[in-house]
XYZ file of N, CA, C and O in Angstrom:
364
model
N 0.845 -1.183 0.000
C 0.000 0.000 0.000
C 0.889 1.244 0.000
O 1.911 1.287 0.655
N 0.476 2.233 -0.730
C 1.230 3.466 -0.859
C 0.963 4.375 0.342
O -0.182 4.598 0.719
N 2.015 4.885 0.925
C 1.941 5.758 2.093
C 1.685 7.197 1.623
O 2.482 7.770 0.873
N 0.578 7.773 2.073
C 0.245 9.149 1.665
C 1.292 10.155 2.120
O 1.521 11.166 1.457
N 1.940 9.863 3.226
C 3.004 10.743 3.721
C 4.127 10.841 2.683
O 4.678 11.921 2.440
N 4.446 9.714 2.045
C 5.494 9.722 1.024
C 5.071 10.505 -0.210
O 5.886 11.190 -0.830
N 3.799 10.409 -0.563
C 3.295 11.217 -1.682
C 3.404 12.706 -1.362
O 3.787 13.507 -2.219
N 3.067 13.056 -0.144
C 3.185 14.457 0.282
C 4.639 14.921 0.189
O 4.930 16.023 -0.289
N 5.561 14.067 0.612
C 6.974 14.417 0.536
C 7.423 14.569 -0.915
O 8.169 15.499 -1.238
N 6.960 13.684 -1.795
C 7.322 13.779 -3.212
C 6.769 15.064 -3.832
O 7.456 15.741 -4.606
N 5.539 15.414 -3.494
C 4.957 16.667 -3.998
C 5.748 17.879 -3.507
O 5.982 18.828 -4.259
N 6.143 17.846 -2.253
C 6.917 18.961 -1.700
C 8.270 19.067 -2.388
O 8.723 20.164 -2.725
N 8.911 17.935 -2.633
C 10.186 17.940 -3.350
C 10.010 18.489 -4.763
O 10.816 19.294 -5.225
N 8.946 18.096 -5.434
C 8.692 18.604 -6.785
C 8.491 20.110 -6.776
O 8.946 20.814 -7.678
N 7.815 20.609 -5.753
C 7.563 22.049 -5.673
C 8.851 22.823 -5.408
O 9.109 23.855 -6.034
N 9.681 22.339 -4.511
C 10.906 23.060 -4.134
C 12.089 22.787 -5.067
O 13.030 23.586 -5.106
N 12.056 21.628 -5.757
C 13.109 21.242 -6.693
C 14.488 21.191 -6.062
O 15.509 21.359 -6.723
N 14.517 20.957 -4.753
C 15.776 20.916 -4.015
C 15.533 20.114 -2.733
O 14.588 20.419 -1.991
N 16.373 19.114 -2.480
C 16.173 18.273 -1.306
C 16.279 19.052 -0.001
O 15.475 18.857 0.909
N 17.262 19.934 0.100
C 17.455 20.667 1.350
C 16.256 21.570 1.652
O 15.763 21.601 2.788
N 15.787 22.319 0.648
C 14.650 23.214 0.875
C 13.363 22.429 1.147
O 12.562 22.817 1.999
N 13.164 21.325 0.424
C 11.973 20.505 0.659
C 12.019 19.892 2.060
O 11.013 19.879 2.773
N 13.180 19.407 2.460
C 13.315 18.827 3.799
C 13.010 19.873 4.866
O 12.316 19.579 5.848
N 13.503 21.076 4.675
C 13.234 22.146 5.635
C 11.736 22.432 5.712
O 11.184 22.577 6.802
N 11.070 22.494 4.576
C 9.628 22.752 4.553
C 8.847 21.629 5.236
O 7.787 21.869 5.828
N 9.370 20.418 5.147
C 8.707 19.257 5.752
C 9.124 19.013 7.198
O 8.636 18.090 7.838
N 10.072 19.809 7.690
C 10.620 19.643 9.037
C 11.286 18.277 9.192
O 11.118 17.585 10.191
N 12.043 17.911 8.142
C 12.825 16.684 8.125
C 14.279 17.048 7.871
O 14.584 18.150 7.415
N 15.164 16.095 8.116
C 16.542 16.290 7.680
C 16.620 15.913 6.202
O 15.797 15.143 5.698
N 17.619 16.453 5.516
C 17.788 16.134 4.107
C 18.044 14.634 3.908
O 17.451 14.030 3.007
N 18.884 13.988 4.739
C 19.072 12.545 4.560
C 17.787 11.737 4.768
O 17.546 10.755 4.063
N 16.946 12.162 5.699
C 15.679 11.455 5.921
C 14.772 11.571 4.702
O 14.139 10.592 4.280
N 14.704 12.751 4.115
C 13.890 12.933 2.913
C 14.466 12.124 1.757
O 13.721 11.478 1.014
N 15.770 12.128 1.600
C 16.407 11.347 0.539
C 16.081 9.861 0.684
O 15.769 9.188 -0.308
N 16.130 9.349 1.915
C 15.790 7.939 2.150
C 14.327 7.665 1.834
O 13.982 6.625 1.262
N 13.445 8.590 2.204
C 12.018 8.410 1.921
C 11.753 8.340 0.419
O 11.016 7.467 -0.050
N 12.348 9.261 -0.319
C 12.145 9.292 -1.771
C 12.760 8.050 -2.412
O 12.144 7.427 -3.286
N 13.942 7.656 -1.960
C 14.573 6.443 -2.494
C 13.705 5.219 -2.205
O 13.561 4.337 -3.058
N 13.114 5.162 -1.019
C 12.230 4.057 -0.673
C 10.975 4.038 -1.528
O 10.521 2.972 -1.954
N 10.418 5.214 -1.779
C 9.235 5.308 -2.633
C 9.577 4.861 -4.052
O 8.835 4.100 -4.671
N 10.717 5.317 -4.555
C 11.145 4.905 -5.892
C 11.364 3.395 -5.949
O 10.963 2.740 -6.923
N 11.946 2.827 -4.915
C 12.179 1.380 -4.880
C 10.856 0.620 -4.828
O 10.684 -0.387 -5.526
N 9.913 1.095 -4.034
C 8.616 0.435 -3.907
C 7.855 0.464 -5.225
O 7.157 -0.502 -5.568
N 7.999 1.551 -5.966
C 7.300 1.700 -7.246
C 8.077 1.072 -8.411
O 7.520 0.864 -9.479
N 9.359 0.842 -8.184
C 10.188 0.283 -9.247
C 10.486 1.260 -10.359
O 10.806 0.858 -11.476
N 10.392 2.528 -10.063
C 10.615 3.590 -11.065
C 11.305 4.772 -10.397
O 11.057 5.071 -9.233
N 12.141 5.461 -11.172
C 12.701 6.735 -10.695
C 11.618 7.796 -10.817
O 10.929 7.873 -11.825
N 11.487 8.597 -9.800
C 10.512 9.685 -9.819
C 11.158 11.008 -10.187
O 10.491 11.890 -10.737
N 12.435 11.145 -9.846
C 13.124 12.417 -10.043
C 14.491 12.190 -10.662
O 15.176 11.220 -10.353
N 14.867 13.106 -11.533
C 16.231 13.180 -12.033
C 16.931 14.258 -11.225
O 16.370 15.338 -10.988
N 18.120 13.960 -10.795
C 18.922 14.923 -10.048
C 19.862 15.595 -11.038
O 20.694 14.944 -11.644
N 19.701 16.893 -11.225
C 20.532 17.642 -12.164
C 21.236 18.762 -11.423
O 20.936 19.038 -10.254
N 22.141 19.437 -12.107
C 22.817 20.581 -11.496
C 21.852 21.740 -11.262
O 22.076 22.571 -10.395
N 20.766 21.782 -12.029
C 19.775 22.845 -11.870
C 18.763 22.512 -10.769
O 17.952 23.352 -10.414
N 18.790 21.304 -10.279
C 17.861 20.909 -9.229
C 17.190 19.591 -9.564
O 17.657 18.834 -10.405
N 16.100 19.350 -8.910
C 15.348 18.113 -9.076
C 14.285 18.322 -10.152
O 13.580 19.324 -10.140
N 14.170 17.360 -11.055
C 13.124 17.403 -12.076
C 12.417 16.065 -12.077
O 13.055 15.011 -12.036
N 11.105 16.081 -12.129
C 10.335 14.850 -12.172
C 10.539 14.153 -13.513
O 10.564 14.795 -14.559
N 10.693 12.831 -13.459
C 10.736 12.028 -14.677
C 9.326 11.977 -15.255
O 8.372 12.446 -14.627
N 9.173 11.383 -16.413
C 7.825 11.271 -16.973
C 6.934 10.432 -16.055
O 5.764 10.765 -15.852
N 7.480 9.365 -15.476
C 6.695 8.579 -14.516
C 6.389 9.419 -13.276
O 5.278 9.391 -12.756
N 7.369 10.174 -12.820
C 7.175 11.042 -11.667
C 6.094 12.083 -11.918
O 5.267 12.356 -11.045
N 6.075 12.656 -13.109
C 5.047 13.635 -13.456
C 3.664 13.011 -13.410
O 2.712 13.617 -12.912
N 3.544 11.787 -13.925
C 2.260 11.090 -13.912
C 1.814 10.818 -12.469
O 0.670 11.073 -12.107
N 2.738 10.346 -11.645
C 2.402 10.060 -10.251
C 2.015 11.340 -9.507
O 1.004 11.369 -8.790
N 2.788 12.397 -9.690
C 2.520 13.651 -8.998
C 1.189 14.260 -9.422
O 0.486 14.858 -8.604
N 0.828 14.097 -10.692
C -0.455 14.616 -11.166
C -1.622 13.921 -10.465
O -2.678 14.512 -10.272
N -1.413 12.676 -10.081
C -2.468 11.919 -9.392
C -2.370 12.038 -7.869
O -3.334 11.745 -7.164
N -1.229 12.456 -7.367
C -1.006 12.480 -5.924
C -1.853 13.538 -5.208
O -2.439 13.255 -4.162
N -1.916 14.754 -5.746
C -2.660 15.815 -5.056
C -4.129 15.459 -4.889
O -4.667 15.607 -3.786
N -4.821 14.969 -5.932
C -6.217 14.564 -5.725
C -6.360 13.448 -4.688
O -7.330 13.439 -3.921
N -5.397 12.522 -4.641
C -5.445 11.468 -3.621
C -5.329 12.054 -2.216
O -6.066 11.673 -1.304
N -4.406 12.981 -2.048
C -4.221 13.609 -0.746
C -5.443 14.438 -0.358
O -5.874 14.429 0.796
N -6.010 15.142 -1.322
C -7.221 15.926 -1.058
C -8.378 15.026 -0.659
O -9.126 15.327 0.274
N -8.512 13.906 -1.349
C -9.576 12.957 -1.050
C -9.398 12.357 0.338
O -10.366 12.193 1.089
N -8.176 12.035 0.702
C -7.905 11.483 2.030
C -8.245 12.496 3.115
O -8.804 12.141 4.158
N -7.916 13.760 2.882
C -8.229 14.799 3.856
C -9.735 14.955 4.003
O -10.254 15.101 5.111
N -10.433 14.908 2.890
C -11.885 15.038 2.919
C -12.521 13.855 3.650
O -13.430 14.025 4.461
N -12.032 12.648 3.375
C -12.576 11.450 4.003
C -12.321 11.424 5.504
O -13.123 10.880 6.266
N -11.226 12.034 5.924
C -10.906 12.039 7.352
C -11.653 13.140 8.096
O -11.559 13.243 9.306
N -12.384 13.978 7.337
C -13.164 15.043 7.959
C -12.339 16.203 8.444
O -12.760 16.969 9.293
N -11.161 16.369 7.896
C -10.272 17.440 8.363
C -10.730 18.821 7.934
O -10.373 19.800 8.551
N -11.444 18.905 6.849
C -11.894 20.213 6.392
C -10.798 21.021 5.745
O -10.980 21.601 4.704
N -9.635 21.072 6.358
C -8.498 21.776 5.788
C -7.356 20.804 5.639
O -7.171 19.907 6.454
N -6.592 21.004 4.597
C -5.464 20.131 4.343
C -4.308 20.476 5.261
O -4.071 21.636 5.570
N -3.581 19.475 5.673
C -2.359 19.722 6.442
C -1.160 19.821 5.526
O -0.072 20.047 5.950
N -1.377 19.649 4.201
C -0.320 19.829 3.224
C -0.804 20.873 2.213
O -1.980 20.957 1.915
N 0.095 21.674 1.695
C -0.304 22.715 0.747
C -0.561 22.143 -0.638
O 0.094 21.218 -1.070
N -1.537 22.681 -1.304
C -1.815 22.296 -2.691
C -0.712 22.873 -3.586
O -0.085 23.863 -3.248
N -0.525 22.259 -4.710
C 0.514 22.715 -5.641
C -0.061 23.619 -6.707
O 0.302 23.570 -7.852
N -0.968 24.468 -6.340
C -1.593 25.360 -7.320
C -0.779 26.617 -7.459
O -0.203 27.119 -6.581
């Protein structure tokens, strides 16, 4: 089963395009975020991000997953009755 927390972390990384800044926004250490993303990639059997000198860029598979991740997170928040999301939308 896919962990929604990991999807949230992947979305945050995509938004910040930098592991250090994304980790700071998530209140994690950079190594912890790197391990989480590596674990998610291993579980899915696909690379989600390319690491370049300009920053992090989602692969085509990563783009597809990220496009579906926000609605999943929104749906989970709605189902839990939270009313407000605890993660920011990528709008």
